[in-house]
Amino acid sequence: MRASHTPDAASGPHAELSHTRRQFLKFGVVSVTAAAGGGMLLSFALPAAAQGGPASAAPNAGDFAPNGFIRIDRSGKVTLIMPKVEMGQGVYTSIPMLIAEELEVSLDQVQLEAAPPNEKLYSDPNLGGQLTGGSTSIRYAWDPMRRAGATARMLLIGAAAQQWQVDPASCHAEHGSVIHAESQRSAGYGTLVDTAAKLPVPATVALKDPKDFKLIGTRAKRLDSPDKVNGQAQFGLDVRLPGMLYAVVAASPVVGGKLAQVDDSISKTLPGVRQVVRLDNAVAVVGDHTWAAKRGLAALKIEWHEGVNAKLSNADLIADLVAAGQRTGVVARKDGDPATLLAHSSKKVEAVYHQPFLAHATMEPMNCTVQVTPDGCDIWVGTQVPTFVRDAAMKLTGLSADKIRLHNFLIGGGFGRRLEVDGVVQAIRIAQQVKAPVKVLWTREEDIQHDMYRPYYYDQISAALDDDGKPVAWSHRIVGSSIMARFAPPAFKNGLDPDAVEVAADPPYDLPNIYVDYVRQEPRGVPTAFWRGVGPTRGTFVVESFIDELAATAKIDPVKYRLDLLGKTPRAKNVLQVAAQAAGWGNTTLAEAGYRNGRGVSVMHAFGSFLGMVADVAVSPQGEVRVQRVVCAVDCGMTVNPDTIEAQIQGGVIFGITAALYSEITFKDGRVQQSNFNDYPMLRIDQTPLIEVHLVKSAEAPGGIGEPGTAALAAALTNAIFAATGTRLRTLPVGQQLQSA
């Protein structure tokens, strides 16, 4: 893999932030107090309410809820109480970079503590709660973290100036110290914190001009990598406690099924088996170690009440979606009169797209360790939603919030799976019947067959073209499950799921007459959840595939066709041009003897970022697809750590190729047919293409980057397959479609 950078002249405002009432409302509040045991505690607040979402509520005028804290002790140690969780995306490095930049300390001087569950203190206004997801971490942290660091720096300078009886303007901060150059005096932060904590917050805090950045924009090595390499990093799976027992679980193989009865007579005789725990829809065997628990589980004779979904098949679920597609949906967007233009058009293009159920299949299978006692509940887990975990524990145990102690860990892959608390709920229910801390483990089979799945989506789309081949009317109906209706009910308004229609309702192209509606159709008994950018991922595939179809119908080069329609979205147009040039668009593709070769393109605007992507594929005579190269141009605003951005794009591309080529969850007799990586495969290292990432310089505020690489990939890949074979694939995964064609 290699990365390069394409400059793009841009400029933007970076100046002083004055803490007037108006700017408090916009940017938040900073306050300083003495820390327990001596030192300075700096808190900063955002108006987290009035943003919607599952946990926000409009505050009274002048009320603000702090989002995070910097603590500097008398030794000079800087501690950032981290409101986001690390699951491979690099926030344990990039967010401390923001603090360190303005505080004038080196990155290795910033220590981290995971924030406890506290929505009032750590709510992300982009998400309406204390969550990590949606590619929002840097967008959330960009202003308040820098502002908190700058405020702390100014207070420390003020403290030194007061002690030295000099003008603060004659002092500056550097490497964790305040320096007065004229007198050659210096004082470490630790010696100044007690005085600084007593000073009033400055009315105006100047943030650095980007040209003066020392850390932001540089390639900082990941702070969490050394411990991950040497094995010291602790994930939920690594928890070890005195007297801890281990539980392995079998849940109903049929969606919605219940436990009927269990014969555990053999299981209880096996060495190391302690007990068998029965739940309403699952059974767990508790043992001295995992192997004992697994042997005990295998020895059980279990009978299930399979219920109404005992004969459910994939065909049934798809038929439900197709039937729902005949209904008029809730309008997401309506500009002009596309219906009339489509009815009278002599050149109309229509298509139907299918995107399957998908599992998350994270590297770290689901696990949770719990100990429940009469006066408390301790939970050791890696979760994206600490307050959801706390609230679920309160509901199950009847304990108050202060009796729930969450120990949050590094996460071995989230992708949206650990936005859910079903695994935690199950672990608590098991632990309530065990008089010891118990680690509940899901096998890979249990993980894949009892996931909460990316919904199956069914899209009907049509367009009318003018004499030049440009779309004059566009109609798009999305049919599928609503995750938001369950996950964040306040965001599900009047029957419209904003995530399900994202990108589809706001494509980057000039479409003067556009109609987009949404029909909610829940799959019978199948739980659905977010999956690495659900809305933009599914929406970009359909929009970018269909734009490619229109270009082919008009017999216009796919890049030129898009460029002609991107006049109102210059950042999207720019990344497309950068990607096309870097990929050598218009030149010969990466030819391979005996293979049909093709090059495809896609454009994406979501998560506050813009991507242009070009994929080269080779299709064998037997119809097997191999991705040779992916070129991606990224405009995600100002870059904090280029290494992290490139890694996220590379990982997202690999994740997207895996899904587009191989991934689907199917049902037969109410059961998930896939079970492990043999039938739910991952992309292998020898199948991974060359991935080029070109970062476009920008002075805009940062956008998200964890999900865009995945979102843009599938359309570029299938468009490349069309270029190679002339076959338009509208159903994912690609799988065996070309081999059977």
XYZ file of C-alpha atoms in Angstrom:
741
model
C 0.000 0.000 0.000
C 1.251 3.498 -0.643
C -0.011 6.973 0.071
C 0.607 10.318 -1.562
C -0.717 13.832 -1.168
C -2.271 16.179 -3.679
C -2.254 19.853 -2.646
C -5.334 21.949 -3.112
C -5.242 25.656 -2.406
C -7.812 26.514 0.235
C -8.122 28.791 3.188
C -10.494 29.195 6.077
C -11.079 31.152 9.260
C -8.954 30.359 12.311
C -8.853 33.093 14.883
C -9.826 34.045 18.392
C -12.862 32.811 20.273
C -14.312 35.346 22.670
C -16.423 33.912 25.478
C -19.426 36.139 25.016
C -22.900 34.783 25.707
C -23.487 34.264 21.991
C -20.275 32.255 21.637
C -21.017 30.293 24.787
C -24.165 29.168 23.019
C -22.188 28.254 19.933
C -18.940 26.894 21.320
C -19.544 26.138 24.988
C -18.045 27.078 28.335
C -14.662 26.599 29.991
C -14.188 26.478 33.745
C -11.224 25.808 36.036
C -11.241 24.325 39.527
C -8.692 22.947 41.939
C -8.314 19.211 41.507
C -8.585 16.894 44.484
C -5.127 16.317 45.908
C -3.757 19.479 44.292
C -3.536 20.601 40.697
C -5.832 22.037 38.108
C -8.958 20.537 36.642
C -10.079 22.124 33.399
C -13.527 21.351 32.111
C -15.133 22.450 28.896
C -18.753 22.337 27.963
C -20.866 22.194 24.851
C -24.575 22.874 24.522
C -25.185 19.165 24.068
C -28.952 19.416 24.040
C -31.196 20.777 21.332
C -29.402 18.428 18.921
C -31.921 15.589 19.054
C -30.918 11.960 19.558
C -31.709 9.382 22.182
C -30.445 11.098 25.296
C -30.481 14.831 24.829
C -32.990 17.231 26.273
C -33.328 20.954 25.748
C -31.650 22.823 28.612
C -32.876 25.877 30.404
C -31.392 29.110 29.110
C -27.786 29.387 30.194
C -27.451 25.737 31.234
C -24.580 23.758 29.699
C -23.379 20.189 30.273
C -19.583 19.672 30.287
C -18.231 17.264 27.722
C -14.784 16.392 29.003
C -11.910 17.292 31.271
C -8.207 17.976 31.276
C -6.418 17.339 34.543
C -2.913 18.615 35.230
C -1.355 17.551 38.530
C 1.552 19.014 40.520
C 4.020 16.747 38.740
C 2.973 18.302 35.440
C 1.225 15.173 34.180
C -1.595 15.973 31.785
C -4.569 13.605 31.867
C -7.287 13.611 29.248
C -10.489 11.926 30.381
C -11.326 10.331 27.051
C -15.011 10.541 26.084
C -14.556 8.240 23.056
C -13.568 4.572 22.932
C -10.744 3.100 20.878
C -11.694 0.285 18.522
C -8.921 0.619 15.991
C -9.843 4.009 14.559
C -6.981 5.880 16.234
C -8.814 8.305 18.551
C -6.463 7.468 21.415
C -3.829 9.267 19.369
C -5.655 11.893 17.318
C -7.767 13.418 20.111
C -4.745 13.808 22.451
C -2.980 15.532 19.521
C -5.605 18.299 19.684
C -5.002 18.855 23.390
C -1.227 18.642 23.105
C -1.107 21.079 20.177
C -2.715 23.958 22.024
C -1.339 23.078 25.451
C 2.217 23.045 24.089
C 3.166 19.642 25.408
C 4.507 16.638 23.555
C 2.056 13.918 22.649
C 3.634 11.399 24.996
C 2.967 13.753 27.930
C -0.804 13.267 27.632
C -2.169 10.357 29.656
C -5.618 8.894 29.043
C -8.426 7.755 31.295
C -11.596 6.240 29.870
C -14.601 8.384 30.713
C -17.177 6.779 33.000
C -20.813 6.586 31.916
C -22.054 10.145 32.272
C -24.200 11.533 29.500
C -24.365 14.960 31.106
C -20.585 15.316 31.035
C -19.597 13.410 27.904
C -22.476 13.647 25.447
C -21.491 14.062 21.803
C -23.871 16.681 20.333
C -23.474 15.104 16.891
C -24.979 11.873 18.234
C -27.111 13.104 21.106
C -25.465 10.850 23.659
C -22.257 9.342 25.012
C -21.536 7.200 21.992
C -18.628 6.388 19.720
C -19.763 5.907 16.142
C -20.923 7.638 12.993
C -17.395 8.834 12.180
C -17.945 11.752 14.566
C -15.039 11.573 17.028
C -12.760 14.200 15.483
C -15.704 16.337 14.365
C -16.862 16.309 17.978
C -13.437 17.015 19.463
C -11.964 19.499 16.967
C -13.045 22.787 18.579
C -13.611 21.992 22.276
C -10.425 19.979 22.766
C -8.234 22.635 21.175
C -10.077 25.341 23.071
C -9.605 23.507 26.348
C -5.891 23.133 25.665
C -5.541 26.794 24.702
C -7.414 27.931 27.810
C -5.220 25.816 30.047
C -2.115 27.233 28.348
C -3.275 30.809 28.879
C -4.063 30.174 32.549
C -0.669 28.606 33.133
C 1.046 31.524 31.414
C -1.003 33.878 33.578
C 0.037 31.999 36.706
C 3.730 32.250 35.806
C 3.425 35.928 34.912
C 1.751 36.611 38.245
C 4.523 34.865 40.145
C 7.228 36.684 38.197
C 5.372 40.023 38.144
C 5.699 40.353 34.378
C 3.318 40.963 31.507
C 1.745 37.652 30.378
C 2.325 38.782 26.794
C 6.070 38.532 27.432
C 5.758 34.830 28.275
C 5.145 31.809 26.112
C 4.556 28.088 26.639
C 6.840 25.399 25.290
C 7.317 21.685 26.051
C 5.181 21.743 29.193
C 6.772 24.847 30.664
C 6.147 28.585 30.693
C 9.164 30.630 29.589
C 10.011 34.299 30.097
C 12.704 34.809 27.487
C 13.843 38.241 28.671
C 14.799 37.027 32.142
C 15.527 33.469 31.014
C 13.148 32.123 33.645
C 11.015 29.027 33.162
C 8.512 27.085 35.251
C 7.076 23.641 34.615
C 3.308 23.327 34.436
C 3.217 21.267 37.622
C 4.589 24.149 39.683
C 1.947 26.523 38.333
C -1.292 24.569 38.537
C -2.352 25.643 42.024
C -2.044 29.313 41.100
C -3.612 28.759 37.685
C -6.655 27.077 39.221
C -7.450 30.296 41.113
C -7.308 32.602 38.105
C -10.399 33.760 36.251
C -10.994 32.191 32.860
C -9.679 34.576 30.180
C -12.374 36.353 28.211
C -10.616 35.644 24.913
C -8.665 32.543 23.959
C -6.608 32.599 20.773
C -6.374 29.317 18.915
C -3.320 28.633 16.825
C -3.258 29.530 13.184
C -2.884 26.288 11.198
C 0.456 27.497 9.838
C 1.784 27.317 13.390
C 0.661 23.748 14.069
C 3.449 21.500 15.327
C 1.463 18.291 15.860
C -1.821 18.609 13.991
C -1.303 17.451 10.432
C 1.844 15.469 11.202
C 2.289 11.707 11.060
C 2.086 10.767 14.713
C 2.756 7.174 15.679
C -0.199 5.440 17.283
C 0.098 5.615 21.060
C -1.778 2.348 21.494
C 0.332 0.329 19.031
C 3.247 -0.669 21.297
C 0.999 -2.316 23.883
C -0.977 -4.058 21.143
C 2.239 -5.411 19.668
C 3.739 -6.615 22.947
C 0.482 -8.036 24.269
C -0.031 -5.611 27.143
C -3.117 -3.983 25.619
C -6.265 -5.068 27.398
C -9.435 -5.929 25.517
C -12.630 -7.232 27.050
C -11.553 -10.743 26.120
C -8.410 -10.326 28.280
C -10.188 -9.781 31.609
C -8.907 -12.024 34.405
C -10.320 -11.769 37.932
C -9.772 -13.775 41.114
C -12.265 -16.620 41.266
C -13.611 -15.866 37.795
C -15.681 -18.508 36.013
C -16.358 -18.877 32.299
C -19.676 -19.281 30.489
C -20.338 -20.421 26.928
C -23.777 -19.827 25.448
C -26.175 -21.429 22.994
C -29.113 -19.246 21.952
C -32.165 -20.359 20.025
C -31.080 -21.292 16.489
C -34.381 -19.950 15.138
C -34.911 -16.195 15.237
C -37.420 -15.437 17.962
C -37.341 -18.990 19.339
C -37.484 -19.880 23.039
C -35.913 -22.508 25.266
C -38.230 -25.460 25.907
C -36.193 -27.832 28.073
C -32.638 -28.973 28.727
C -31.245 -32.339 29.790
C -27.995 -31.467 31.578
C -27.390 -34.789 33.323
C -24.273 -35.639 31.296
C -22.946 -32.084 31.247
C -22.907 -31.796 35.030
C -20.687 -34.863 35.373
C -17.874 -33.395 33.258
C -14.739 -32.090 35.011
C -14.715 -28.330 35.469
C -18.439 -27.797 34.805
C -19.968 -25.759 37.637
C -23.577 -25.100 36.635
C -26.077 -24.762 33.818
C -27.956 -21.466 33.537
C -31.291 -21.287 31.748
C -32.607 -18.105 30.121
C -35.807 -17.592 28.164
C -34.096 -17.943 24.767
C -30.684 -19.406 25.601
C -28.748 -21.754 27.842
C -25.252 -21.260 29.265
C -22.795 -23.675 30.809
C -20.511 -22.200 33.483
C -17.135 -23.793 34.081
C -13.706 -23.332 35.554
C -12.357 -22.516 32.114
C -13.591 -22.086 28.568
C -12.836 -25.644 27.494
C -14.859 -27.113 30.350
C -17.775 -24.805 29.537
C -17.614 -25.721 25.824
C -17.522 -29.442 26.572
C -20.432 -29.032 28.934
C -22.443 -27.123 26.348
C -21.813 -29.778 23.709
C -23.111 -32.456 26.090
C -26.451 -30.740 26.662
C -29.608 -32.088 25.065
C -31.630 -28.972 24.236
C -35.170 -28.663 22.916
C -36.404 -25.372 21.504
C -39.822 -23.830 20.897
C -39.094 -22.634 17.380
C -42.143 -20.394 17.167
C -43.660 -18.587 14.193
C -40.389 -18.241 12.281
C -39.609 -21.949 12.101
C -40.063 -22.009 8.309
C -38.794 -18.512 7.558
C -36.551 -18.239 4.495
C -34.613 -15.538 2.706
C -37.135 -15.753 -0.109
C -39.912 -14.863 2.351
C -38.031 -11.816 3.613
C -37.275 -10.583 0.091
C -40.893 -11.139 -0.958
C -41.986 -8.972 1.970
C -39.697 -6.171 0.755
C -40.888 -6.429 -2.836
C -44.511 -6.272 -1.703
C -43.735 -3.289 0.533
C -42.162 -1.577 -2.465
C -45.618 -1.294 -3.989
C -46.684 1.034 -1.190
C -46.169 4.785 -1.275
C -43.505 5.757 1.194
C -42.808 8.690 3.483
C -41.362 11.521 1.423
C -37.725 12.271 2.201
C -37.280 14.823 -0.586
C -39.341 16.292 -3.398
C -38.018 18.976 -5.747
C -39.891 19.898 -8.910
C -42.238 17.479 -10.645
C -40.292 14.303 -11.439
C -43.423 12.140 -11.695
C -44.816 14.071 -14.668
C -41.468 14.180 -16.437
C -40.970 10.448 -15.945
C -44.477 9.671 -17.191
C -43.877 11.529 -20.453
C -40.225 10.720 -21.018
C -39.152 8.911 -24.173
C -35.822 7.995 -22.591
C -36.326 6.440 -19.195
C -33.960 4.207 -17.217
C -35.193 1.982 -14.385
C -33.370 -0.338 -12.005
C -33.887 -2.373 -8.848
C -31.059 -2.955 -6.366
C -30.726 -5.531 -3.596
C -28.311 -5.354 -0.656
C -28.254 -8.315 1.742
C -28.243 -8.786 5.479
C -24.685 -8.483 6.797
C -22.978 -9.610 9.998
C -20.263 -7.585 11.709
C -17.840 -10.492 12.276
C -15.468 -8.408 14.391
C -12.044 -9.813 15.203
C -12.937 -9.910 18.900
C -16.080 -12.037 19.344
C -18.771 -10.846 21.705
C -17.811 -11.149 25.362
C -18.698 -9.574 28.682
C -17.596 -10.232 32.259
C -20.033 -9.455 35.064
C -20.217 -9.795 38.824
C -23.538 -9.081 40.517
C -23.764 -8.721 44.291
C -26.551 -7.366 46.487
C -24.851 -3.967 46.662
C -23.333 -3.586 43.212
C -22.810 -4.713 39.656
C -19.396 -4.643 37.989
C -19.199 -4.964 34.204
C -15.981 -5.485 32.249
C -16.586 -5.013 28.528
C -15.590 -3.072 25.443
C -18.587 -0.972 24.454
C -19.357 1.975 22.200
C -22.271 3.004 24.448
C -21.253 3.129 28.137
C -24.406 4.871 29.310
C -26.616 2.349 27.495
C -24.755 -0.425 29.330
C -25.216 1.326 32.671
C -28.921 1.897 32.038
C -29.474 -1.730 31.001
C -27.734 -2.912 34.159
C -29.859 -0.621 36.321
C -33.028 -1.965 34.735
C -32.024 -5.613 35.145
C -30.635 -5.418 38.670
C -32.751 -2.678 40.191
C -29.571 -1.026 41.436
C -29.006 2.721 41.326
C -26.531 4.289 38.898
C -23.839 4.710 41.538
C -23.911 0.948 42.167
C -23.156 0.124 38.522
C -19.430 0.125 37.831
C -18.434 -0.091 34.179
C -14.849 -0.987 33.278
C -14.527 -0.134 29.586
C -11.763 -1.703 27.518
C -10.183 -1.433 24.100
C -12.456 -2.929 21.471
C -11.247 -5.470 18.932
C -13.477 -4.150 16.176
C -16.822 -2.418 16.560
C -18.295 -1.560 13.139
C -21.544 -0.710 14.972
C -21.908 -4.095 16.689
C -20.894 -2.715 20.056
C -23.447 0.054 19.816
C -25.781 -2.699 20.997
C -26.137 -4.063 24.534
C -27.793 -7.423 23.842
C -24.612 -9.290 24.787
C -24.272 -7.310 28.005
C -27.902 -7.956 28.924
C -27.411 -11.680 28.417
C -24.220 -11.666 30.497
C -25.917 -9.846 33.377
C -28.797 -12.324 33.369
C -26.332 -15.198 33.558
C -24.259 -13.491 36.261
C -27.367 -12.990 38.401
C -27.449 -16.775 38.777
C -23.709 -17.235 39.438
C -22.056 -16.442 42.772
C -18.769 -15.308 41.230
C -17.544 -13.046 38.459
C -18.332 -14.788 35.182
C -16.957 -14.141 31.724
C -19.574 -14.856 29.069
C -18.103 -15.782 25.689
C -19.747 -16.194 22.320
C -18.099 -18.612 19.934
C -17.551 -17.357 16.386
C -20.562 -19.410 15.309
C -22.729 -17.895 18.015
C -21.434 -14.435 17.082
C -22.336 -14.737 13.399
C -25.614 -16.600 13.869
C -26.932 -14.299 16.621
C -25.682 -10.937 15.413
C -27.832 -7.853 14.944
C -27.600 -7.530 11.185
C -27.191 -4.752 8.651
C -30.684 -4.630 7.138
C -31.584 -6.042 3.747
C -32.451 -3.090 1.486
C -34.543 -3.066 -1.658
C -34.287 0.034 -3.875
C -36.390 1.030 -6.890
C -34.929 3.880 -8.882
C -35.685 5.535 -12.203
C -34.613 8.587 -14.192
C -35.649 10.455 -17.335
C -32.863 11.729 -19.593
C -32.837 14.734 -21.888
C -31.410 14.761 -25.409
C -27.900 15.244 -23.996
C -28.261 12.267 -21.709
C -28.511 14.269 -18.501
C -31.106 13.343 -15.867
C -34.063 15.735 -15.844
C -36.102 13.622 -13.421
C -35.073 11.212 -10.668
C -37.234 8.960 -8.479
C -35.906 6.680 -5.745
C -37.830 4.452 -3.330
C -35.962 2.817 -0.425
C -37.521 -0.171 1.319
C -36.008 -1.633 4.474
C -35.806 -1.834 8.236
C -35.557 1.273 10.402
C -32.677 1.071 12.845
C -33.326 4.596 14.091
C -36.901 3.772 15.128
C -35.474 1.357 17.698
C -32.090 2.905 18.484
C -33.000 6.603 18.589
C -36.794 7.046 18.474
C -36.730 10.882 18.583
C -34.848 10.872 15.263
C -37.527 8.716 13.623
C -40.093 11.358 12.788
C -43.320 10.857 10.850
C -42.221 7.437 9.690
C -38.971 8.630 8.104
C -35.635 7.040 8.990
C -32.961 9.672 8.266
C -30.208 7.070 8.182
C -31.968 4.837 5.659
C -32.304 7.715 3.173
C -28.907 9.328 3.750
C -27.043 10.068 0.489
C -30.121 8.941 -1.442
C -32.039 12.031 -0.327
C -29.087 14.350 -0.856
C -26.935 13.093 -3.727
C -24.071 15.378 -4.765
C -25.369 15.772 -8.315
C -27.402 18.516 -9.992
C -30.857 16.919 -10.143
C -33.507 19.603 -10.738
C -36.459 17.234 -10.311
C -36.015 14.624 -7.607
C -38.350 12.479 -5.509
C -37.133 10.164 -2.742
C -39.359 8.210 -0.374
C -38.928 5.537 2.262
C -41.049 2.491 3.082
C -40.372 0.846 6.412
C -40.475 -2.942 6.270
C -39.173 -4.842 9.278
C -37.826 -8.339 8.620
C -39.773 -10.971 10.517
C -37.922 -11.704 13.739
C -34.538 -10.543 12.409
C -32.808 -7.934 14.607
C -31.130 -5.130 12.652
C -28.391 -2.677 13.616
C -25.791 -0.248 12.284
C -22.950 -1.649 10.187
C -20.002 0.626 9.376
C -22.045 3.477 7.938
C -25.392 1.884 7.075
C -27.148 4.814 5.378
C -24.245 6.227 3.345
C -22.931 2.740 2.572
C -26.164 1.453 1.113
C -27.164 4.814 -0.380
C -23.853 5.412 -2.153
C -23.957 1.966 -3.759
C -27.350 2.633 -5.316
C -26.806 6.264 -6.347
C -23.332 5.681 -7.788
C -24.341 2.478 -9.566
C -27.354 4.165 -11.128
C -25.392 7.253 -12.191
C -23.062 4.829 -13.941
C -26.039 3.246 -15.678
C -27.179 6.651 -16.895
C -23.698 7.404 -18.216
C -23.687 4.109 -20.095
C -27.149 4.794 -21.519
C -26.008 8.239 -22.671
C -22.774 6.720 -24.030
C -20.707 9.248 -22.054
C -17.526 8.494 -20.129
C -18.519 7.807 -16.474
C -16.068 10.376 -15.061
C -17.052 13.089 -17.541
C -20.724 12.351 -16.920
C -20.281 12.878 -13.182
C -18.120 15.982 -13.562
C -20.824 17.614 -15.681
C -23.322 17.067 -12.841
C -21.135 18.208 -9.924
C -21.105 21.940 -10.550
C -22.853 22.678 -7.259
C -20.574 20.410 -5.219
C -17.029 21.613 -5.926
C -15.357 19.509 -3.239
C -16.914 16.355 -4.690
C -15.871 17.416 -8.168
C -12.331 18.020 -6.996
C -11.846 14.611 -5.342
C -13.219 12.934 -8.452
C -10.708 14.779 -10.618
C -7.833 13.972 -8.243
C -8.767 10.275 -8.092
C -9.253 9.987 -11.844
C -5.921 11.631 -12.579
C -4.060 9.536 -10.000
C -5.622 6.343 -11.356
C -4.777 7.220 -14.952
C -8.402 7.354 -16.018
C -8.631 7.160 -19.791
C -5.404 5.212 -20.033
C -5.157 1.461 -20.410
C -6.335 -0.475 -17.360
C -4.091 -2.877 -15.487
C -4.322 -5.586 -18.143
C -3.807 -9.197 -17.135
C -3.461 -11.987 -19.669
C -6.552 -14.139 -19.995
C -8.648 -11.795 -17.819
C -11.232 -9.192 -18.689
C -10.114 -5.940 -17.106
C -12.178 -2.919 -16.148
C -12.048 0.330 -14.224
C -14.936 1.802 -12.239
C -15.554 4.994 -10.322
C -17.676 6.327 -7.482
C -18.110 9.602 -5.594
C -19.273 9.985 -2.024
C -20.278 12.880 0.209
C -21.170 11.793 3.725
C -19.909 12.044 7.310
C -18.695 15.559 6.464
C -16.126 14.185 4.005
C -15.775 13.824 0.242
C -14.280 10.833 -1.548
C -13.508 10.000 -5.134
C -12.674 6.342 -5.739
C -11.449 4.374 -8.741
C -11.217 0.579 -8.716
C -9.430 -1.693 -11.193
C -10.676 -5.276 -11.430
C -9.758 -8.395 -13.328
C -12.424 -10.997 -14.127
C -11.264 -14.520 -14.919
C -12.818 -16.653 -17.704
C -14.632 -18.515 -14.905
C -16.152 -15.265 -13.599
C -13.996 -14.854 -10.499
C -13.365 -11.217 -9.599
C -10.064 -9.923 -8.304
C -9.628 -6.307 -7.264
C -6.200 -5.159 -8.476
C -5.988 -1.554 -7.315
C -8.109 1.042 -5.534
C -7.245 4.738 -5.796
C -8.988 7.053 -3.359
C -8.881 10.852 -3.125
C -10.041 12.142 0.260
C -11.135 15.609 1.285
C -11.966 15.279 4.965
C -11.198 18.882 5.832
C -8.185 19.605 8.000
C -6.182 16.494 8.771
C -5.153 15.697 12.321
C -3.082 12.561 11.745
C -2.572 11.600 8.073
C -1.460 8.095 9.059
C -4.772 7.464 10.790
C -6.752 8.733 7.801
C -4.863 6.532 5.383
C -5.197 3.499 7.650
C -8.927 4.084 8.031
C -9.425 4.366 4.276
C -7.343 1.252 3.652
C -9.233 -0.700 6.294
C -12.576 0.591 5.028
C -11.732 -0.416 1.463
C -10.772 -3.931 2.542
C -13.945 -4.163 4.629
C -15.976 -2.954 1.649
C -14.372 -5.368 -0.828
C -15.070 -8.245 1.552
C -18.736 -7.324 1.762
C -19.188 -6.598 -1.947
C -17.575 -9.818 -3.109
C -18.552 -12.341 -0.465
C -20.728 -11.240 2.436
C -24.372 -12.065 2.994
C -26.458 -13.530 5.747
C -29.240 -15.797 4.552
C -32.023 -17.626 6.373
C -33.492 -21.099 5.957
C -36.023 -22.625 8.324
C -35.633 -19.579 10.538
C -31.908 -20.176 10.946
C -28.876 -18.221 9.800
C -27.101 -20.442 7.289
C -23.620 -18.963 7.754
C -21.567 -19.946 10.799
C -17.873 -19.053 10.543
C -15.252 -17.694 8.175
C -15.542 -20.772 5.967
C -18.963 -19.602 4.737
C -18.781 -15.938 5.788
C -15.273 -15.292 4.411
C -12.957 -12.366 4.940
C -10.661 -10.939 2.267
C -7.296 -12.700 2.495
C -3.994 -10.871 2.483
C -3.102 -12.267 -0.951
C -6.404 -10.932 -2.299
C -5.860 -7.420 -0.976
C -5.242 -4.902 -3.769
C -2.814 -2.029 -3.943
C -4.566 0.856 -2.187
C -3.517 4.434 -2.900
C -4.806 7.226 -0.673
C -4.423 10.828 -1.816
C -5.205 13.435 0.829
C -6.551 16.700 -0.564
C -5.488 19.697 1.487
C -8.357 21.671 2.928
C -8.919 24.364 5.532
C -12.464 23.194 6.250
C -13.330 21.720 9.637
C -12.557 17.998 9.855
C -15.013 15.436 8.545
C -15.407 11.800 9.541
C -13.202 9.088 8.109
C -13.966 5.712 9.738
C -16.751 4.730 7.360
C -16.323 6.607 4.030
C -13.849 4.093 2.562
C -16.372 1.303 2.983
C -19.267 3.432 1.764
C -17.639 4.365 -1.553
C -16.203 0.979 -2.456
C -19.030 -1.297 -3.638
C -20.212 0.947 -6.466
C -16.683 1.515 -7.778
C -16.155 -2.248 -7.791
C -19.391 -3.210 -9.557
C -18.977 -0.336 -12.027
C -15.524 -1.744 -12.821
C -17.052 -5.180 -13.349
C -19.493 -3.634 -15.821
C -16.626 -1.976 -17.657
C -14.837 -5.326 -17.854
C -17.735 -7.612 -18.738
C -20.716 -5.540 -19.837
C -22.739 -7.170 -17.030
C -24.495 -4.796 -14.642
C -24.686 -6.259 -11.128
C -27.477 -4.741 -9.067
C -27.491 -7.337 -6.288
C -24.767 -7.766 -3.697
C -22.657 -9.684 -3.034
C -21.090 -10.282 -6.422
C -20.500 -13.890 -5.352
C -21.241 -16.405 -8.033
C -23.261 -14.098 -10.275
C -20.650 -13.802 -13.030
C -19.767 -17.473 -12.810
C -23.368 -18.454 -13.435
C -23.951 -15.806 -16.128
